[in-house]
Coordinates of C-alpha atoms in Angstrom, one line a residue:
M1301 CA -32.7 13.8 -10.3
T1302 CA -31.2 17.0 -11.9
M1303 CA -33.9 19.1 -13.5
P1304 CA -33.4 20.5 -17.1
I1305 CA -31.8 23.9 -17.2
N1306 CA -33.1 26.7 -19.4
T1307 CA -30.0 27.8 -21.2
S1308 CA -31.9 30.4 -23.3
R1309 CA -32.3 32.6 -20.2
S1310 CA -28.5 33.1 -19.8
G1311 CA -26.8 36.1 -21.3
L1312 CA -23.4 34.4 -21.2
A1313 CA -23.9 32.9 -24.7
R1314 CA -24.6 36.4 -26.0
S1315 CA -21.5 37.9 -24.4
L1316 CA -19.3 35.1 -25.8
A1317 CA -20.8 35.6 -29.2
A1318 CA -19.7 39.2 -29.1
S1319 CA -16.1 38.2 -28.1
S1320 CA -13.5 36.3 -30.1
L1321 CA -13.1 33.4 -27.6
L1322 CA -15.3 31.0 -29.5
L1323 CA -16.2 30.4 -33.1
P1324 CA -19.9 30.8 -34.0
D1325 CA -20.1 27.0 -34.8
E1326 CA -18.6 26.1 -31.5
L1327 CA -21.1 28.4 -29.7
D1328 CA -24.0 26.9 -31.5
Q1329 CA -22.8 23.4 -30.8
A1330 CA -22.4 24.1 -27.1
L1331 CA -25.9 25.7 -26.9
A1332 CA -27.5 22.8 -28.7
L1333 CA -25.8 20.2 -26.4
A1334 CA -26.8 22.1 -23.3
R1335 CA -30.4 22.1 -24.3
Q1336 CA -30.3 18.5 -25.4
E1337 CA -28.7 17.2 -22.2
G1338 CA -30.4 19.7 -19.8
K1339 CA -27.0 20.9 -18.6
P1340 CA -25.8 24.4 -17.7
F1341 CA -24.2 26.2 -20.7
S1342 CA -21.1 26.9 -18.6
T1343 CA -20.7 23.2 -17.7
V1344 CA -20.9 22.2 -21.4
L1345 CA -18.3 24.8 -22.4
V1346 CA -15.8 23.2 -19.9
E1347 CA -16.8 19.6 -20.5
Q1348 CA -16.3 20.0 -24.3
R1349 CA -13.0 21.8 -23.6
L1350 CA -14.1 24.8 -25.6
L1351 CA -12.9 26.9 -22.6
T1352 CA -11.1 26.1 -19.5
S1353 CA -12.7 26.8 -16.1
T1354 CA -10.1 29.5 -15.5
A1355 CA -10.5 31.1 -18.9
L1356 CA -14.3 31.2 -18.5
A1357 CA -14.0 32.7 -15.0
R1358 CA -11.6 35.4 -16.2
F1359 CA -13.9 36.3 -19.1
C1360 CA -16.9 36.7 -16.8
E1361 CA -14.8 38.7 -14.3
Q1362 CA -13.8 41.2 -16.9
E1363 CA -17.1 41.2 -18.7
Y1364 CA -19.4 41.7 -15.7
G1365 CA -17.1 43.3 -13.2
L1366 CA -17.6 40.6 -10.5
P1367 CA -14.8 39.5 -8.1
L1368 CA -13.6 36.0 -8.7
I1369 CA -13.3 33.9 -5.5
D1370 CA -11.5 30.6 -4.9
L1371 CA -14.1 28.1 -3.9
N1372 CA -11.4 25.9 -2.4
D1373 CA -11.1 28.5 0.4
F1374 CA -14.7 27.6 1.5
N1375 CA -15.4 24.6 3.6
L1376 CA -18.6 22.7 2.8
D1377 CA -19.5 22.7 6.5
Q1378 CA -19.7 26.5 6.3
V1379 CA -22.5 26.4 3.8
P1380 CA -25.6 27.7 5.6
P1381 CA -27.7 24.6 6.1
Q1382 CA -31.0 26.4 6.2
F1383 CA -30.5 27.4 2.6
I1384 CA -29.6 24.0 1.2
S1385 CA -32.5 23.4 -1.0
M1386 CA -31.3 20.7 -3.4
D1387 CA -34.1 21.2 -5.9
L1388 CA -33.0 24.8 -6.5
I1389 CA -29.3 24.0 -6.3
E1390 CA -29.5 21.3 -8.9
R1391 CA -31.9 23.2 -11.1
H1392 CA -29.7 26.3 -11.3
H1393 CA -26.2 24.9 -10.7
V1394 CA -25.4 27.3 -7.9
I1395 CA -24.6 27.0 -4.2
P1396 CA -25.7 29.4 -1.5
I1397 CA -22.3 30.0 0.0
Y1398 CA -22.9 32.5 2.8
L1399 CA -25.3 35.0 4.4
Q1400 CA -24.2 38.5 5.2
G1401 CA -26.9 40.5 6.9
K1402 CA -30.0 40.0 4.7
V1403 CA -28.0 39.3 1.6
L1404 CA -27.6 35.6 0.5
Y1405 CA -24.6 35.1 -1.8
L1406 CA -24.7 32.4 -4.4
A1407 CA -21.6 30.8 -5.9
M1408 CA -22.1 30.5 -9.7
S1409 CA -19.9 30.1 -12.8
D1410 CA -22.5 31.9 -14.9
P1411 CA -23.3 35.3 -13.3
T1412 CA -26.0 36.0 -15.9
N1413 CA -28.2 33.3 -14.3
V1414 CA -30.8 35.8 -13.1
A1415 CA -33.4 33.0 -12.6
A1416 CA -31.3 31.5 -9.8
L1417 CA -31.1 34.8 -8.0
E1418 CA -34.8 35.3 -8.3
D1419 CA -35.8 31.8 -7.2
F1420 CA -33.6 31.8 -4.1
S1421 CA -34.8 35.3 -3.2
F1422 CA -38.4 34.3 -3.5
R1423 CA -37.9 31.0 -1.6
F1424 CA -36.1 32.5 1.4
N1425 CA -37.4 36.1 1.2
L1426 CA -33.9 37.5 1.1
V1427 CA -31.8 39.8 -1.2
T1428 CA -29.5 37.6 -3.4
D1429 CA -26.2 38.4 -5.1
A1430 CA -23.7 36.5 -7.2
L1431 CA -20.2 35.4 -6.4
L1432 CA -18.1 34.3 -9.4
V1433 CA -16.4 30.9 -9.1
E1434 CA -14.6 28.5 -11.5
E1435 CA -16.8 25.9 -13.1
D1436 CA -14.7 22.8 -12.2
K1437 CA -14.5 23.8 -8.5
L1438 CA -18.3 24.5 -8.4
Q1439 CA -18.8 21.0 -9.9
Q1440 CA -16.7 19.4 -7.2
M1441 CA -18.5 21.1 -4.3
L1442 CA -21.9 20.3 -5.9
S1443 CA -20.9 16.7 -6.0
R1444 CA -19.8 16.6 -2.4
L1445 CA -23.0 18.4 -1.4
Q1446 CA -25.1 15.8 -3.3
Q1447 CA -23.3 13.1 -1.5
G1448 CA -24.2 14.5 1.9
G1449 CA -21.0 16.3 2.7
S1450 CA -17.7 14.8 4.0
S1451 CA -18.7 13.9 7.5
G1452 CA -20.3 10.5 8.3
V1453 CA -20.3 11.0 12.1
L1454 CA -23.7 11.2 13.8
D1455 CA -24.5 14.6 15.2
L1456 CA -28.1 14.3 16.5
E1457 CA -28.5 17.9 17.6
N1458 CA -27.2 19.6 14.5
I1459 CA -29.2 18.1 11.7
A1460 CA -30.7 20.9 9.7
D1461 CA -34.5 20.6 9.3
D1462 CA -34.1 21.6 5.6
D1463 CA -32.1 18.4 5.0
I1464 CA -35.4 16.6 5.5
S1465 CA -37.9 19.2 4.2
G1466 CA -40.8 17.6 2.4
L1467 CA -39.8 14.1 3.5
E1468 CA -42.7 12.2 5.1
L1469 CA -44.3 8.8 5.2
A1470 CA -46.9 8.5 2.6
E1471 CA -50.3 7.3 3.8
T1472 CA -50.9 3.6 3.1
G1473 CA -54.5 3.4 4.3
G1474 CA -55.9 2.5 7.6
E1475 CA -55.7 4.4 10.9
R1476 CA -52.6 6.3 11.7
D1477 CA -50.2 4.5 14.1
P1478 CA -49.6 6.7 17.1
D1479 CA -46.1 5.3 17.3
L1480 CA -45.4 7.3 14.1
E1481 CA -45.9 10.6 15.9
R1482 CA -42.6 12.2 16.6
S1483 CA -41.8 12.6 20.3
D1484 CA -39.2 15.1 21.5
D1485 CA -36.8 12.4 22.6
D1486 CA -36.9 10.6 19.2
A1487 CA -37.0 13.7 17.0
P1488 CA -33.1 13.6 16.4
I1489 CA -33.3 9.9 15.5
V1490 CA -36.1 10.6 13.1
R1491 CA -34.3 13.4 11.5
Y1492 CA -31.1 11.5 11.2
I1493 CA -32.7 8.4 9.6
N1494 CA -34.6 10.6 7.2
K1495 CA -31.4 12.4 6.3
I1496 CA -29.6 9.0 5.7
M1497 CA -32.5 8.0 3.4
L1498 CA -32.4 11.2 1.5
D1499 CA -28.6 10.9 1.0
A1500 CA -29.1 7.4 -0.3
V1501 CA -31.7 8.6 -2.9
R1502 CA -29.4 11.5 -3.9
K1503 CA -26.5 9.1 -4.4
E1504 CA -28.6 6.7 -6.4
A1505 CA -27.9 3.9 -3.9
S1506 CA -29.8 0.6 -4.4
D1507 CA -29.6 -0.6 -0.8
L1508 CA -29.1 0.7 2.7
H1509 CA -27.5 -1.6 5.4
F1510 CA -28.0 -0.8 9.1
E1511 CA -25.6 -3.2 10.9
P1512 CA -25.1 -3.6 14.7
Y1513 CA -21.9 -5.2 16.1
E1514 CA -20.5 -5.6 19.6
R1515 CA -18.4 -2.4 19.7
F1516 CA -19.6 -0.4 16.7
Y1517 CA -22.5 0.4 14.4
R1518 CA -22.2 0.7 10.7
I1519 CA -24.4 2.2 7.9
R1520 CA -23.5 1.3 4.4
F1521 CA -24.9 2.2 0.9
R1522 CA -24.7 0.0 -2.1
I1523 CA -23.7 2.3 -5.0
D1524 CA -23.1 0.9 -8.5
G1525 CA -23.2 -2.6 -7.0
M1526 CA -20.5 -2.0 -4.3
L1527 CA -21.0 -1.4 -0.6
H1528 CA -19.5 1.8 0.9
E1529 CA -19.5 2.8 4.6
V1530 CA -21.2 6.2 5.0
A1531 CA -21.6 6.5 8.8
S1532 CA -20.6 4.9 12.1
P1533 CA -23.0 6.2 14.8
P1534 CA -22.7 5.2 18.4
V1535 CA -23.5 1.5 19.0
N1536 CA -25.8 2.3 21.9
L1537 CA -28.3 3.8 19.4
A1538 CA -28.8 0.5 17.6
A1539 CA -32.0 -0.4 19.3
R1540 CA -33.5 3.1 18.6
F1541 CA -32.5 2.9 15.0
A1542 CA -34.1 -0.5 14.6
A1543 CA -37.3 0.6 16.4
R1544 CA -37.7 3.7 14.2
L1545 CA -37.1 1.8 11.0
K1546 CA -39.6 -0.9 12.0
V1547 CA -42.2 1.7 12.9
M1548 CA -41.8 3.3 9.5
A1549 CA -42.2 -0.1 7.8
R1550 CA -45.2 -0.9 10.1
L1551 CA -43.5 -4.0 11.5
D1552 CA -43.9 -5.5 15.0
I1553 CA -41.5 -3.5 17.2
A1554 CA -41.7 -6.1 20.0
E1555 CA -40.7 -9.0 17.7
R1556 CA -36.9 -9.2 17.8
R1557 CA -36.4 -13.0 17.4
L1558 CA -37.7 -13.5 13.8
P1559 CA -37.0 -11.8 10.5
Q1560 CA -39.7 -9.5 9.2
D1561 CA -40.5 -7.9 5.9
G1562 CA -42.2 -4.6 5.3
R1563 CA -42.4 -1.6 3.0
I1564 CA -41.8 2.2 3.4
K1565 CA -43.2 4.7 1.0
L1566 CA -41.5 8.1 1.3
K1567 CA -43.0 11.1 -0.2
L1568 CA -40.1 13.4 -1.2
T1569 CA -42.0 16.1 -3.0
R1570 CA -45.6 16.6 -4.1
N1571 CA -45.1 14.6 -7.3
K1572 CA -42.3 12.2 -6.3
S1573 CA -42.2 9.3 -3.9
V1574 CA -39.9 6.4 -3.4
D1575 CA -40.8 2.9 -2.4
M1576 CA -38.5 1.0 -0.1
R1577 CA -38.5 -2.8 0.7
V1578 CA -37.4 -3.5 4.3
N1579 CA -36.1 -6.7 5.8
T1580 CA -35.0 -7.2 9.4
L1581 CA -32.7 -10.0 10.5
P1582 CA -31.9 -10.9 14.2
T1583 CA -28.1 -11.1 14.6
Q1584 CA -25.8 -11.7 17.5
W1585 CA -25.6 -8.1 18.5
G1586 CA -29.0 -6.8 17.4
E1587 CA -31.2 -6.5 14.4
K1588 CA -29.6 -5.9 11.0
I1589 CA -31.9 -4.0 8.7
V1590 CA -31.5 -3.9 4.9
I1591 CA -33.6 -1.5 2.8
R1592 CA -33.9 -1.9 -1.0
I1593 CA -34.7 1.3 -2.8
L1594 CA -37.3 0.8 -5.5
D1595 CA -37.0 4.2 -7.3
S1596 CA -38.7 3.6 -10.6
S1597 CA -38.2 7.2 -11.7
G1598 CA -34.4 6.5 -12.0
A1599 CA -34.9 3.5 -14.2
R1600 CA -33.7 4.0 -17.8
L1601 CA -35.7 2.0 -20.2
D1602 CA -33.9 3.1 -23.4
I1603 CA -32.5 0.0 -25.1
N1604 CA -29.8 2.1 -26.7
Q1605 CA -28.5 3.1 -23.3
L1606 CA -28.2 -0.4 -21.7
G1607 CA -25.0 -1.5 -23.3
Y1608 CA -26.0 -4.1 -25.9
E1609 CA -23.6 -4.7 -28.8
P1610 CA -25.4 -3.9 -32.1
E1611 CA -26.0 -7.5 -33.1
Q1612 CA -27.2 -8.4 -29.6
K1613 CA -29.7 -5.5 -29.6
E1614 CA -31.0 -6.6 -33.0
R1615 CA -31.5 -10.2 -31.8
Y1616 CA -33.4 -9.0 -28.7
L1617 CA -35.7 -6.8 -30.8
E1618 CA -36.2 -9.6 -33.3
A1619 CA -37.4 -11.9 -30.5
L1620 CA -39.7 -9.2 -29.1
R1621 CA -41.3 -8.8 -32.6
R1622 CA -42.3 -12.5 -32.6
P1623 CA -46.0 -13.2 -31.7
Q1624 CA -45.1 -16.1 -29.4
G1625 CA -42.2 -17.8 -27.7
M1626 CA -40.3 -17.4 -24.5
I1627 CA -37.6 -14.9 -23.8
L1628 CA -35.5 -15.6 -20.7
V1629 CA -33.1 -13.3 -18.9
T1630 CA -30.6 -14.8 -16.5
G1631 CA -28.0 -13.6 -14.1
P1632 CA -27.3 -13.1 -10.4
T1633 CA -29.3 -10.9 -8.1
G1634 CA -28.7 -7.2 -9.0
S1635 CA -27.5 -7.8 -12.5
G1636 CA -30.2 -5.7 -14.1
K1637 CA -32.5 -8.4 -15.3
T1638 CA -35.6 -6.4 -14.3
V1639 CA -34.6 -3.4 -16.4
S1640 CA -33.9 -5.6 -19.4
L1641 CA -37.4 -7.1 -19.2
Y1642 CA -39.1 -3.7 -18.6
T1643 CA -37.2 -2.2 -21.5
G1644 CA -38.7 -5.0 -23.7
L1645 CA -42.1 -4.4 -22.2
S1646 CA -42.0 -0.7 -22.8
I1647 CA -41.3 -1.4 -26.5
L1648 CA -44.2 -3.8 -26.7
N1649 CA -46.6 -1.6 -24.6
T1650 CA -49.1 -0.3 -27.2
V1651 CA -52.8 0.2 -27.2
T1652 CA -53.3 -3.0 -29.2
A1653 CA -51.4 -5.3 -26.8
N1654 CA -52.8 -6.9 -23.6
I1655 CA -49.8 -7.2 -21.2
S1656 CA -49.9 -8.8 -17.8
T1657 CA -47.0 -9.2 -15.3
A1658 CA -46.6 -11.2 -12.1
E1659 CA -43.8 -9.7 -9.9
D1660 CA -42.3 -9.9 -6.5
P1661 CA -42.0 -7.0 -5.9
I1662 CA -43.3 -4.6 -8.5
E1663 CA -40.2 -2.4 -9.0
I1664 CA -41.2 -0.2 -11.9
N1665 CA -44.7 1.1 -12.6
L1666 CA -45.6 1.1 -16.3
P1667 CA -48.9 2.7 -17.2
G1668 CA -50.8 0.5 -19.6
I1669 CA -49.5 -2.8 -18.2
N1670 CA -51.5 -4.9 -15.8
Q1671 CA -49.0 -5.6 -12.9
V1672 CA -49.8 -8.1 -10.2
Q1673 CA -47.9 -8.3 -6.9
I1674 CA -47.3 -11.9 -5.8
N1675 CA -48.5 -12.7 -2.3
P1676 CA -47.6 -16.3 -1.3
K1677 CA -49.1 -15.9 2.2
A1678 CA -52.5 -15.3 0.5
G1679 CA -51.9 -18.1 -1.9
L1680 CA -51.1 -15.9 -4.9
T1681 CA -48.0 -17.5 -6.4
F1682 CA -46.4 -17.1 -9.8
A1683 CA -48.2 -20.2 -11.0
H1684 CA -51.6 -19.0 -9.7
A1685 CA -51.1 -15.7 -11.4
L1686 CA -50.0 -17.3 -14.7
R1687 CA -53.2 -19.5 -14.7
A1688 CA -55.3 -16.4 -14.2
F1689 CA -53.5 -14.5 -17.0
L1690 CA -54.3 -17.3 -19.5
R1691 CA -58.0 -16.6 -18.8
Q1692 CA -57.6 -12.9 -19.3
D1693 CA -57.1 -12.9 -23.1
P1694 CA -53.3 -12.0 -22.9
D1695 CA -50.9 -11.2 -25.7
I1696 CA -47.8 -10.8 -23.7
I1697 CA -47.0 -12.2 -20.2
M1698 CA -44.1 -11.4 -17.9
V1699 CA -43.3 -13.7 -15.0
G1700 CA -40.9 -12.2 -12.5
E1701 CA -39.0 -15.5 -12.0
I1702 CA -39.4 -19.2 -12.8
R1703 CA -38.7 -20.8 -9.5
D1704 CA -40.3 -24.3 -9.9
L1705 CA -41.5 -26.9 -12.3
E1706 CA -45.2 -25.8 -12.0
T1707 CA -44.5 -22.3 -13.1
A1708 CA -42.1 -23.4 -15.9
E1709 CA -44.8 -25.8 -17.3
I1710 CA -47.4 -23.1 -17.4
A1711 CA -45.0 -20.6 -19.0
V1712 CA -44.0 -23.1 -21.7
K1713 CA -47.7 -23.9 -22.4
A1714 CA -48.4 -20.2 -22.8
A1715 CA -45.4 -19.8 -25.1
Q1716 CA -46.6 -22.7 -27.3
T1717 CA -50.2 -21.4 -27.5
G1718 CA -49.7 -18.1 -29.2
H1719 CA -48.4 -15.9 -26.3
L1720 CA -45.1 -14.1 -25.9
V1721 CA -43.6 -14.9 -22.4
L1722 CA -40.8 -13.1 -20.7
S1723 CA -39.2 -14.3 -17.5
T1724 CA -36.0 -14.7 -15.5
L1725 CA -33.9 -17.5 -14.1
H1726 CA -30.8 -17.5 -11.8
T1727 CA -28.0 -19.2 -13.8
N1728 CA -24.5 -18.1 -14.7
S1729 CA -24.7 -18.2 -18.6
A1730 CA -27.2 -18.4 -21.4
T1731 CA -26.4 -22.1 -22.2
E1732 CA -26.6 -23.1 -18.6
T1733 CA -30.2 -21.9 -18.6
L1734 CA -31.1 -24.6 -21.1
T1735 CA -29.7 -27.4 -18.9
R1736 CA -31.3 -25.8 -15.8
L1737 CA -34.7 -26.0 -17.4
G1738 CA -34.1 -29.7 -18.1
N1739 CA -33.0 -30.3 -14.6
M1740 CA -36.2 -28.7 -13.3
G1741 CA -38.1 -31.5 -15.1
L1742 CA -39.1 -29.9 -18.4
P1743 CA -39.0 -32.3 -21.4
A1744 CA -36.3 -31.5 -24.0
Y1745 CA -38.9 -31.1 -26.8
N1746 CA -40.7 -28.4 -24.8
I1747 CA -37.5 -26.5 -24.2
A1748 CA -36.4 -26.7 -27.8
S1749 CA -39.8 -25.6 -29.2
S1750 CA -40.8 -22.9 -26.7
V1751 CA -37.6 -20.9 -25.9
S1752 CA -36.8 -18.3 -28.6
L1753 CA -34.0 -16.2 -26.9
I1754 CA -31.9 -16.3 -23.7
M1755 CA -29.9 -13.4 -22.4
A1756 CA -27.3 -13.7 -19.6
Q1757 CA -26.1 -10.4 -18.2
R1758 CA -24.0 -8.6 -15.6
L1759 CA -23.6 -5.0 -14.6
A1760 CA -20.1 -3.4 -14.7
R1761 CA -19.1 -0.1 -13.2
K1762 CA -18.3 2.6 -15.7
L1763 CA -15.0 4.5 -15.4
C1764 CA -15.4 8.2 -14.4
L1765 CA -14.9 10.4 -17.5
H1766 CA -13.2 13.1 -15.5
C1767 CA -10.4 11.1 -13.8
K1768 CA -9.7 7.8 -15.7
V1769 CA -6.1 7.4 -16.7
P1770 CA -4.5 5.4 -19.5
E1771 CA -3.2 1.9 -18.8
Q1772 CA -0.5 0.3 -20.9
V1773 CA -0.8 -3.5 -21.3
P1774 CA 1.5 -5.6 -23.6
E1775 CA -0.3 -7.2 -26.6
E1776 CA 0.8 -10.7 -25.4
Q1777 CA -1.0 -10.1 -22.1
L1778 CA -4.1 -8.8 -24.0
R1779 CA -4.3 -12.0 -25.9
A1780 CA -3.9 -14.0 -22.7
L1781 CA -6.8 -12.0 -21.2
G1782 CA -9.1 -13.2 -23.9
F1783 CA -9.2 -10.3 -26.4
H1784 CA -10.4 -11.6 -29.8
P1785 CA -8.1 -11.0 -32.8
D1786 CA -10.7 -8.8 -34.3
Q1787 CA -10.7 -6.6 -31.2
L1788 CA -6.9 -6.3 -31.3
A1789 CA -6.9 -5.5 -34.9
A1790 CA -9.4 -2.6 -34.3
G1791 CA -7.1 -1.2 -31.6
V1792 CA -7.3 -1.4 -27.8
T1793 CA -7.4 1.7 -25.6
L1794 CA -7.4 0.7 -21.9
F1795 CA -7.9 2.9 -18.9
R1796 CA -7.9 2.4 -15.1
A1797 CA -9.8 4.0 -12.3
A1798 CA -8.2 6.9 -10.4
G1799 CA -10.8 8.7 -8.3
C1800 CA -11.9 12.3 -8.0
P1801 CA -14.6 14.3 -6.1
L1802 CA -17.1 13.7 -8.9
C1803 CA -17.1 9.9 -8.6
T1804 CA -16.9 7.0 -6.3
E1805 CA -13.4 5.5 -6.3
G1806 CA -12.9 6.2 -10.0
Y1807 CA -16.3 4.9 -11.1
K1808 CA -19.6 6.5 -11.9
G1809 CA -22.7 4.7 -13.2
R1810 CA -23.0 1.2 -14.5
I1811 CA -23.5 -0.5 -17.9
G1812 CA -24.8 -3.9 -19.0
I1813 CA -22.6 -6.7 -20.2
Y1814 CA -24.6 -9.2 -22.2
E1815 CA -24.6 -12.7 -23.7
V1816 CA -27.5 -13.1 -26.2
L1817 CA -28.4 -16.6 -27.4
P1818 CA -31.1 -17.1 -30.0
M1819 CA -32.6 -20.6 -30.4
N1820 CA -31.8 -22.2 -33.8
E1821 CA -32.1 -25.6 -35.3
K1822 CA -28.6 -26.7 -34.4
L1823 CA -29.1 -25.9 -30.7
A1824 CA -32.6 -27.5 -30.7
N1825 CA -31.1 -30.7 -32.0
L1826 CA -28.4 -30.7 -29.3
I1827 CA -31.0 -30.2 -26.6
M1828 CA -33.0 -33.1 -28.0
E1829 CA -29.8 -35.2 -27.9
G1830 CA -29.3 -34.2 -24.2
A1831 CA -26.1 -32.2 -24.7
N1832 CA -24.6 -30.5 -21.7
S1833 CA -24.0 -26.8 -21.3
L1834 CA -20.4 -27.0 -22.5
A1835 CA -21.4 -28.5 -25.8
L1836 CA -24.2 -26.0 -26.2
A1837 CA -21.8 -23.1 -25.4
R1838 CA -19.3 -24.4 -28.1
A1839 CA -22.1 -24.6 -30.7
A1840 CA -23.3 -21.1 -29.8
E1841 CA -19.9 -19.5 -30.1
E1842 CA -19.4 -21.3 -33.4
D1843 CA -22.6 -19.6 -34.6
G1844 CA -21.2 -16.2 -33.5
M1845 CA -22.5 -15.7 -30.0
I1846 CA -20.6 -12.9 -28.1
T1847 CA -19.8 -14.3 -24.6
L1848 CA -20.0 -12.3 -21.5
R1849 CA -16.2 -12.2 -21.3
R1850 CA -15.8 -11.0 -24.8
A1851 CA -18.6 -8.4 -24.4
A1852 CA -16.9 -7.0 -21.3
L1853 CA -13.5 -6.9 -23.0
E1854 CA -15.1 -4.9 -25.8
K1855 CA -16.3 -2.3 -23.3
A1856 CA -12.7 -2.2 -21.9
R1857 CA -11.3 -1.8 -25.4
L1858 CA -13.4 1.3 -25.9
G1859 CA -12.4 2.8 -22.5
V1860 CA -15.8 2.4 -20.9
I1861 CA -14.8 0.0 -18.1
S1862 CA -11.5 -1.1 -16.6
L1863 CA -9.7 -4.4 -16.9
A1864 CA -10.1 -4.8 -13.2
E1865 CA -13.9 -4.5 -13.6
V1866 CA -13.8 -7.0 -16.5
N1867 CA -12.2 -9.6 -14.2
R1868 CA -14.5 -8.7 -11.3
V1869 CA -17.6 -9.2 -13.3
T1870 CA -16.7 -12.1 -15.6
G1871 CA -14.1 -13.9 -13.5

């Protein structure tokens, strides 16, 4: 995660203030935005189009007498690997471009960044000097560097030790397994896997796939919900990769016939570690291993950043303010249900509330909340945890998932006896959740009286702000796609993905698409009458519910996502 940058230490703002390039109001606005977002001052100037990269570089060249070099003439592979310290690079927005004698030259768009020169000099015990480059080209090289470079081919002998500096297995108790000690033969494999894991964390991947086939081996990352191939090492290393990953997860190396589950805790720095959930699966050509990254530090629990429409957010907050009832979040795996629930819990997390959660696994650690890890092998199921919670004087209960009738019955009982209950289900829409509860065996009167709000959701990839291009679509086609007349009247601005070095195939980041259904008397009566999901959906839309499709189209209308993404997410 990029560290906040101290813009007050840069003399660039003072130099620009003495020139006529910027108005005082523009300068103050850029400085305030840089401090607020923790971005370099030079980056904000270019992003806000107050100055072009070329104009800024020419100004610095004349003002400070530094030569301007073209960063496109440098290959990323030429960057000295021993000086690639990502914490310093991201903190100061510079790249150590080459070493001449005992002088380390840093490529920077703000040559007044003395702190960068001092920190690199202190870290590597070298003299440092600045090379002036254009901001946009610096951004592109930084992005490629954060993504692990351009090469995905395995080179076991030339992996820089600094790529894995500080990366180690965190102690999990018990005696140290001698298999974890690195032998000379396995050291390249260890370094390569550690580098792959670091790259996955840097790219904010949610999953890593290690996949053996007859004639090739493939490593893929899931980024923003989509799988991307990042490396194709020799297939004859498949067994060694599997063995190393199983050792890290403390699994049985000799067992290759059955699936296994384990966990890896990687300590990246003194204060940051990442939990990983590991699953092995015997396939025709070897063991496929999938690793889920549970990086709670990257979770954003700000309800204003999740993508709710204003009326949807207000309905969710209203349900959270109630002293009792059940809030259900539904959607497929990987649709952001956990973040929605935790956002609600973070709002409710006060010193006056007793909050308990039952989860499998615990993905985000929240101080002040009693979190319980489900362990079915030991007999600790969701139902068992719920029963225990009710004897612990709870105010708010969160159940990771309602999977069976027993859990559903206890959750309903809790919601009806003065507790606020939050949980998830796997259904396709909000109204289908009501029929699913009935199909599980819950009486209609219990559903109508206990459920207070249902949210269905998906995650859509956001268009990259740097490369999205306008897309012209006739109004007749817009109506056929499902745009509401109110949306058309407000004006529609559509964009499509293009792709640039700063994003992944034209997309960067994700945003939630929601369908929020509050319980009301009309719906309660329909449930009691045994209405199906279609009848419930019609009634909900008549009462003003924004469907998933309409919510996605609104994001497309505002240029946040593409029409292609709307169709991928909502069908």
